[in-house]
PDB file of C-alpha atoms in Angstrom:
ATOM      1  CA  MET K   1       4.433 -60.865 -16.500  1.00  0.00           C
ATOM      2  CA  LEU K   2       6.039 -60.642 -13.057  1.00  0.00           C
ATOM      3  CA  GLU K   3       3.692 -63.183 -11.478  1.00  0.00           C
ATOM      4  CA  ALA K   4       4.355 -65.527 -14.385  1.00  0.00           C
ATOM      5  CA  ALA K   5       8.079 -65.003 -13.814  1.00  0.00           C
ATOM      6  CA  ALA K   6       7.642 -65.810 -10.134  1.00  0.00           C
ATOM      7  CA  ALA K   7       5.780 -69.001 -11.015  1.00  0.00           C
ATOM      8  CA  ALA K   8       8.400 -69.983 -13.569  1.00  0.00           C
ATOM      9  CA  ASN K   9      11.127 -68.910 -11.118  1.00  0.00           C
ATOM     10  CA  SER K  10      14.212 -69.090 -13.307  1.00  0.00           C
ATOM     11  CA  GLN K  11      12.567 -68.999 -16.724  1.00  0.00           C
ATOM     12  CA  VAL K  12      12.841 -65.213 -17.128  1.00  0.00           C
ATOM     13  CA  PRO K  13      16.403 -63.886 -17.385  1.00  0.00           C
ATOM     14  CA  ALA K  14      17.480 -61.895 -14.339  1.00  0.00           C
ATOM     15  CA  SER K  15      18.641 -59.123 -16.674  1.00  0.00           C
ATOM     16  CA  LEU K  16      15.051 -58.695 -17.914  1.00  0.00           C
ATOM     17  CA  LEU K  17      13.808 -58.477 -14.322  1.00  0.00           C
ATOM     18  CA  ARG K  18      16.485 -55.860 -13.615  1.00  0.00           C
ATOM     19  CA  GLN K  19      15.374 -53.844 -16.639  1.00  0.00           C
ATOM     20  CA  GLN K  20      11.749 -54.084 -15.479  1.00  0.00           C
ATOM     21  CA  ALA K  21      12.719 -52.891 -11.994  1.00  0.00           C
ATOM     22  CA  LEU K  22      14.510 -49.873 -13.426  1.00  0.00           C
ATOM     23  CA  THR K  23      11.964 -48.829 -16.055  1.00  0.00           C
ATOM     24  CA  GLU K  24       8.529 -49.737 -14.662  1.00  0.00           C
ATOM     25  CA  THR K  25       6.411 -46.727 -13.660  1.00  0.00           C
ATOM     26  CA  GLU K  26       4.304 -48.597 -11.068  1.00  0.00           C
ATOM     27  CA  PRO K  27       6.164 -48.725  -7.703  1.00  0.00           C
ATOM     28  CA  ASN K  28       4.750 -52.112  -6.654  1.00  0.00           C
ATOM     29  CA  LEU K  29       5.873 -53.681  -9.936  1.00  0.00           C
ATOM     30  CA  ARG K  30       9.352 -52.115  -9.642  1.00  0.00           C
ATOM     31  CA  GLU K  31       9.651 -53.564  -6.163  1.00  0.00           C
ATOM     32  CA  ARG K  32       8.430 -57.012  -7.252  1.00  0.00           C
ATOM     33  CA  ALA K  33      10.759 -57.117 -10.262  1.00  0.00           C
ATOM     34  CA  ALA K  34      13.691 -56.113  -8.040  1.00  0.00           C
ATOM     35  CA  TYR K  35      12.687 -58.806  -5.545  1.00  0.00           C
ATOM     36  CA  LEU K  36      12.652 -61.487  -8.228  1.00  0.00           C
ATOM     37  CA  ALA K  37      15.969 -60.230  -9.619  1.00  0.00           C
ATOM     38  CA  GLY K  38      17.477 -60.240  -6.122  1.00  0.00           C
ATOM     39  CA  GLY K  39      16.566 -63.863  -5.695  1.00  0.00           C
ATOM     40  CA  ARG K  40      18.742 -64.854  -8.642  1.00  0.00           C
ATOM     41  CA  ALA K  41      21.197 -62.009  -8.966  1.00  0.00           C
ATOM     42  CA  ASP K  42      24.883 -62.074  -9.553  1.00  0.00           C
ATOM     43  CA  LEU K  43      25.785 -59.106  -7.384  1.00  0.00           C
ATOM     44  CA  ASN K  44      28.526 -58.011  -9.767  1.00  0.00           C
ATOM     45  CA  ASP K  45      25.860 -57.261 -12.375  1.00  0.00           C
ATOM     46  CA  PHE K  46      23.227 -55.946  -9.950  1.00  0.00           C
ATOM     47  CA  SER K  47      25.127 -53.892  -7.386  1.00  0.00           C
ATOM     48  CA  ASP K  48      23.334 -50.745  -8.588  1.00  0.00           C
ATOM     49  CA  LEU K  49      20.042 -52.197  -7.290  1.00  0.00           C
ATOM     50  CA  LEU K  50      21.572 -52.832  -3.871  1.00  0.00           C
ATOM     51  CA  ARG K  51      22.028 -49.095  -3.257  1.00  0.00           C
ATOM     52  CA  HIS K  52      19.455 -47.706  -5.657  1.00  0.00           C
ATOM     53  CA  SER K  53      18.007 -44.296  -4.775  1.00  0.00           C
ATOM     54  CA  ASP K  54      14.458 -45.621  -5.302  1.00  0.00           C
ATOM     55  CA  LEU K  55      13.726 -47.234  -1.950  1.00  0.00           C
ATOM     56  CA  ARG K  56      11.104 -49.556  -3.443  1.00  0.00           C
ATOM     57  CA  ILE K  57      13.719 -51.019  -5.800  1.00  0.00           C
ATOM     58  CA  ARG K  58      16.298 -51.275  -3.029  1.00  0.00           C
ATOM     59  CA  GLN K  59      13.797 -52.893  -0.664  1.00  0.00           C
ATOM     60  CA  GLY K  60      12.659 -55.450  -3.217  1.00  0.00           C
ATOM     61  CA  PHE K  61      16.184 -56.328  -4.248  1.00  0.00           C
ATOM     62  CA  LEU K  62      17.402 -56.680  -0.657  1.00  0.00           C
ATOM     63  CA  GLN K  63      14.436 -58.853   0.299  1.00  0.00           C
ATOM     64  CA  GLY K  64      14.990 -61.123  -2.691  1.00  0.00           C
ATOM     65  CA  LEU K  65      18.726 -61.356  -2.120  1.00  0.00           C
ATOM     66  CA  LEU K  66      18.429 -61.938   1.632  1.00  0.00           C
ATOM     67  CA  LYS K  67      15.707 -64.552   1.150  1.00  0.00           C
ATOM     68  CA  THR K  68      18.050 -66.688  -0.934  1.00  0.00           C
ATOM     69  CA  HIS K  69      21.273 -65.653   0.858  1.00  0.00           C
ATOM     70  CA  PRO K  70      20.376 -64.614   4.444  1.00  0.00           C
ATOM     71  CA  GLN K  71      24.032 -64.062   5.376  1.00  0.00           C
ATOM     72  CA  HIS K  72      25.024 -62.115   2.256  1.00  0.00           C
ATOM     73  CA  PRO K  73      27.604 -59.582   3.557  1.00  0.00           C
ATOM     74  CA  ALA K  74      26.838 -56.730   1.138  1.00  0.00           C
ATOM     75  CA  ALA K  75      23.068 -57.081   1.623  1.00  0.00           C
ATOM     76  CA  LEU K  76      23.405 -57.169   5.414  1.00  0.00           C
ATOM     77  CA  ALA K  77      25.689 -54.129   5.289  1.00  0.00           C
ATOM     78  CA  GLU K  78      23.097 -52.246   3.235  1.00  0.00           C
ATOM     79  CA  LEU K  79      20.329 -53.249   5.642  1.00  0.00           C
ATOM     80  CA  ASN K  80      22.508 -52.013   8.497  1.00  0.00           C
ATOM     81  CA  ALA K  81      23.045 -48.706   6.672  1.00  0.00           C
ATOM     82  CA  LEU K  82      19.283 -48.308   6.246  1.00  0.00           C
ATOM     83  CA  MET K  83      18.813 -48.959   9.966  1.00  0.00           C
ATOM     84  CA  LYS K  84      21.327 -46.225  10.826  1.00  0.00           C
ATOM     85  CA  ALA K  85      19.990 -43.704   8.311  1.00  0.00           C
ATOM     86  CA  GLY K  86      18.479 -40.470   9.522  1.00  0.00           C
ATOM     87  CA  ARG K  87      15.518 -40.395   7.143  1.00  0.00           C
ATOM     88  CA  VAL K  88      12.211 -41.889   8.225  1.00  0.00           C
ATOM     89  CA  ALA K  89      11.627 -43.558   4.837  1.00  0.00           C
ATOM     90  CA  GLU K  90      14.936 -45.422   5.044  1.00  0.00           C
ATOM     91  CA  LYS K  91      14.199 -46.638   8.570  1.00  0.00           C
ATOM     92  CA  GLN K  92      10.746 -47.789   7.461  1.00  0.00           C
ATOM     93  CA  THR K  93      12.342 -49.634   4.544  1.00  0.00           C
ATOM     94  CA  ALA K  94      14.743 -51.356   6.961  1.00  0.00           C
ATOM     95  CA  MET K  95      11.864 -52.456   9.194  1.00  0.00           C
ATOM     96  CA  THR K  96       9.891 -53.761   6.219  1.00  0.00           C
ATOM     97  CA  ILE K  97      12.893 -55.884   5.229  1.00  0.00           C
ATOM     98  CA  ILE K  98      13.375 -57.055   8.830  1.00  0.00           C
ATOM     99  CA  GLN K  99       9.794 -58.374   8.862  1.00  0.00           C
ATOM    100  CA  VAL K 100      10.830 -61.210   6.545  1.00  0.00           C
ATOM    101  CA  MET K 101      14.269 -61.850   8.047  1.00  0.00           C
ATOM    102  CA  PRO K 102      15.219 -64.388  10.712  1.00  0.00           C
ATOM    103  CA  PRO K 103      15.199 -62.515  14.054  1.00  0.00           C
ATOM    104  CA  ARG K 104      18.466 -61.035  15.291  1.00  0.00           C
ATOM    105  CA  PRO K 105      19.170 -59.060  18.492  1.00  0.00           C
ATOM    106  CA  GLU K 106      20.123 -55.912  16.565  1.00  0.00           C
ATOM    107  CA  TYR K 107      16.751 -55.964  14.780  1.00  0.00           C
ATOM    108  CA  VAL K 108      14.923 -56.155  18.118  1.00  0.00           C
ATOM    109  CA  THR K 109      16.944 -53.212  19.436  1.00  0.00           C
ATOM    110  CA  PHE K 110      16.265 -51.191  16.299  1.00  0.00           C
ATOM    111  CA  VAL K 111      12.517 -51.829  16.430  1.00  0.00           C
ATOM    112  CA  ARG K 112      12.399 -51.167  20.190  1.00  0.00           C
ATOM    113  CA  THR K 113      14.048 -47.781  19.644  1.00  0.00           C
ATOM    114  CA  ASN K 114      11.587 -46.860  16.901  1.00  0.00           C
ATOM    115  CA  LEU K 115       8.565 -47.725  19.028  1.00  0.00           C
ATOM    116  CA  ASP K 116       9.315 -44.512  20.919  1.00  0.00           C
ATOM    117  CA  ALA K 117      10.038 -42.353  17.875  1.00  0.00           C
ATOM    118  CA  ASP K 118       8.385 -38.955  17.449  1.00  0.00           C
ATOM    119  CA  GLU K 119       7.342 -39.753  13.878  1.00  0.00           C
ATOM    120  CA  PRO K 120       3.941 -41.568  13.877  1.00  0.00           C
ATOM    121  CA  MET K 121       4.634 -43.484  10.640  1.00  0.00           C
ATOM    122  CA  LEU K 122       7.872 -44.827  12.115  1.00  0.00           C
ATOM    123  CA  VAL K 123       6.049 -45.972  15.256  1.00  0.00           C
ATOM    124  CA  GLN K 124       3.370 -47.649  13.131  1.00  0.00           C
ATOM    125  CA  THR K 125       5.969 -49.540  11.101  1.00  0.00           C
ATOM    126  CA  ALA K 126       7.784 -50.532  14.308  1.00  0.00           C
ATOM    127  CA  LEU K 127       4.523 -51.879  15.740  1.00  0.00           C
ATOM    128  CA  GLN K 128       3.969 -53.949  12.601  1.00  0.00           C
ATOM    129  CA  THR K 129       7.547 -55.215  12.598  1.00  0.00           C
ATOM    130  CA  ALA K 130       7.612 -56.125  16.294  1.00  0.00           C
ATOM    131  CA  GLY K 131       5.178 -58.964  15.723  1.00  0.00           C
ATOM    132  CA  SER K 132       7.545 -60.717  13.332  1.00  0.00           C
ATOM    133  CA  LEU K 133      10.530 -60.815  15.687  1.00  0.00           C
ATOM    134  CA  GLY K 134       9.219 -63.205  18.348  1.00  0.00           C
ATOM    135  CA  ASP K 135      10.768 -61.311  21.266  1.00  0.00           C
ATOM    136  CA  THR K 136       8.725 -61.496  24.490  1.00  0.00           C
ATOM    137  CA  ASP K 137      10.132 -58.276  25.955  1.00  0.00           C
ATOM    138  CA  LEU K 138       9.384 -56.461  22.720  1.00  0.00           C
ATOM    139  CA  TYR K 139       5.805 -57.788  22.834  1.00  0.00           C
ATOM    140  CA  ARG K 140       5.448 -56.341  26.344  1.00  0.00           C
ATOM    141  CA  GLN K 141       6.694 -52.969  25.116  1.00  0.00           C
ATOM    142  CA  VAL K 142       4.215 -53.074  22.222  1.00  0.00           C
ATOM    143  CA  ILE K 143       1.325 -53.842  24.589  1.00  0.00           C
ATOM    144  CA  LYS K 144       2.408 -51.032  26.890  1.00  0.00           C
ATOM    145  CA  ARG K 145       2.708 -48.667  23.931  1.00  0.00           C
ATOM    146  CA  LEU K 146      -0.741 -49.594  22.641  1.00  0.00           C
ATOM    147  CA  ALA K 147      -2.263 -49.192  26.104  1.00  0.00           C
ATOM    148  CA  LEU K 148      -0.737 -45.707  26.399  1.00  0.00           C
ATOM    149  CA  GLN K 149      -1.720 -44.665  22.864  1.00  0.00           C
ATOM    150  CA  PRO K 150      -5.009 -42.957  23.864  1.00  0.00           C
ATOM    151  CA  LEU K 151      -3.252 -41.106  26.690  1.00  0.00           C
ATOM    152  CA  LEU K 152      -0.390 -40.014  24.444  1.00  0.00           C
ATOM    153  CA  GLY K 153      -2.880 -38.816  21.856  1.00  0.00           C
ATOM    154  CA  ARG K 154      -4.727 -36.675  24.416  1.00  0.00           C
ATOM    155  CA  LYS K 155      -1.464 -35.205  25.733  1.00  0.00           C
ATOM    156  CA  ARG K 156      -0.319 -34.409  22.211  1.00  0.00           C
ATOM    157  CA  LEU K 157      -3.680 -32.795  21.408  1.00  0.00           C
ATOM    158  CA  LYS K 158      -3.513 -30.615  24.541  1.00  0.00           C
ATOM    159  CA  LYS K 159       0.072 -29.633  23.684  1.00  0.00           C
ATOM    160  CA  ASP K 160      -0.935 -28.705  20.117  1.00  0.00           C
ATOM    161  CA  GLN K 161      -3.858 -26.621  21.425  1.00  0.00           C
ATOM    162  CA  LYS K 162      -1.580 -24.838  23.883  1.00  0.00           C
ATOM    163  CA  ASN K 163       0.970 -24.082  21.135  1.00  0.00           C
ATOM    164  CA  ARG K 164      -1.757 -22.639  18.899  1.00  0.00           C
ATOM    165  CA  ILE K 165      -3.025 -20.391  21.686  1.00  0.00           C
ATOM    166  CA  GLU K 166       0.504 -19.175  22.448  1.00  0.00           C
ATOM    167  CA  GLN K 167       1.182 -18.456  18.772  1.00  0.00           C
ATOM    168  CA  ARG K 168      -1.862 -16.204  18.345  1.00  0.00           C
ATOM    169  CA  PRO K 169      -1.053 -12.482  17.978  1.00  0.00           C
TER     170      PRO K 169
END
């Protein structure tokens, strides 16, 4: 149904897409329905999707809304809030959205910061996102990070081994 709605674009009522986003059990379908709804949403009726607790719904809605309205103030504010969040999942969601956005200096700074994060999943998402931003200095940092990856892995392994030995009774 969702792919047919995408092909038909405006044939399916946005309210039906919203309902699908909120009730679907499959995360990918929730995200896709929210994306399609975001592309045609009247924010007054869909503001709950903008800050939804399900990050897949929020991500889809923001991507759809920002694709059709790249300067939408509420959507940009929510993206900014995700970038400043403390949770890894929210930062990953922000980077996933940034991958389809026109590059901006604050996105480059955000990704650059996360390339050096302690959380491996955050670093992986930052590496994926860096390629979409077209920033030469960021590319250099990515190459440097990838070149150091084997060394960092060995250092981390030695540190973990040392901690295990020290923790033995």
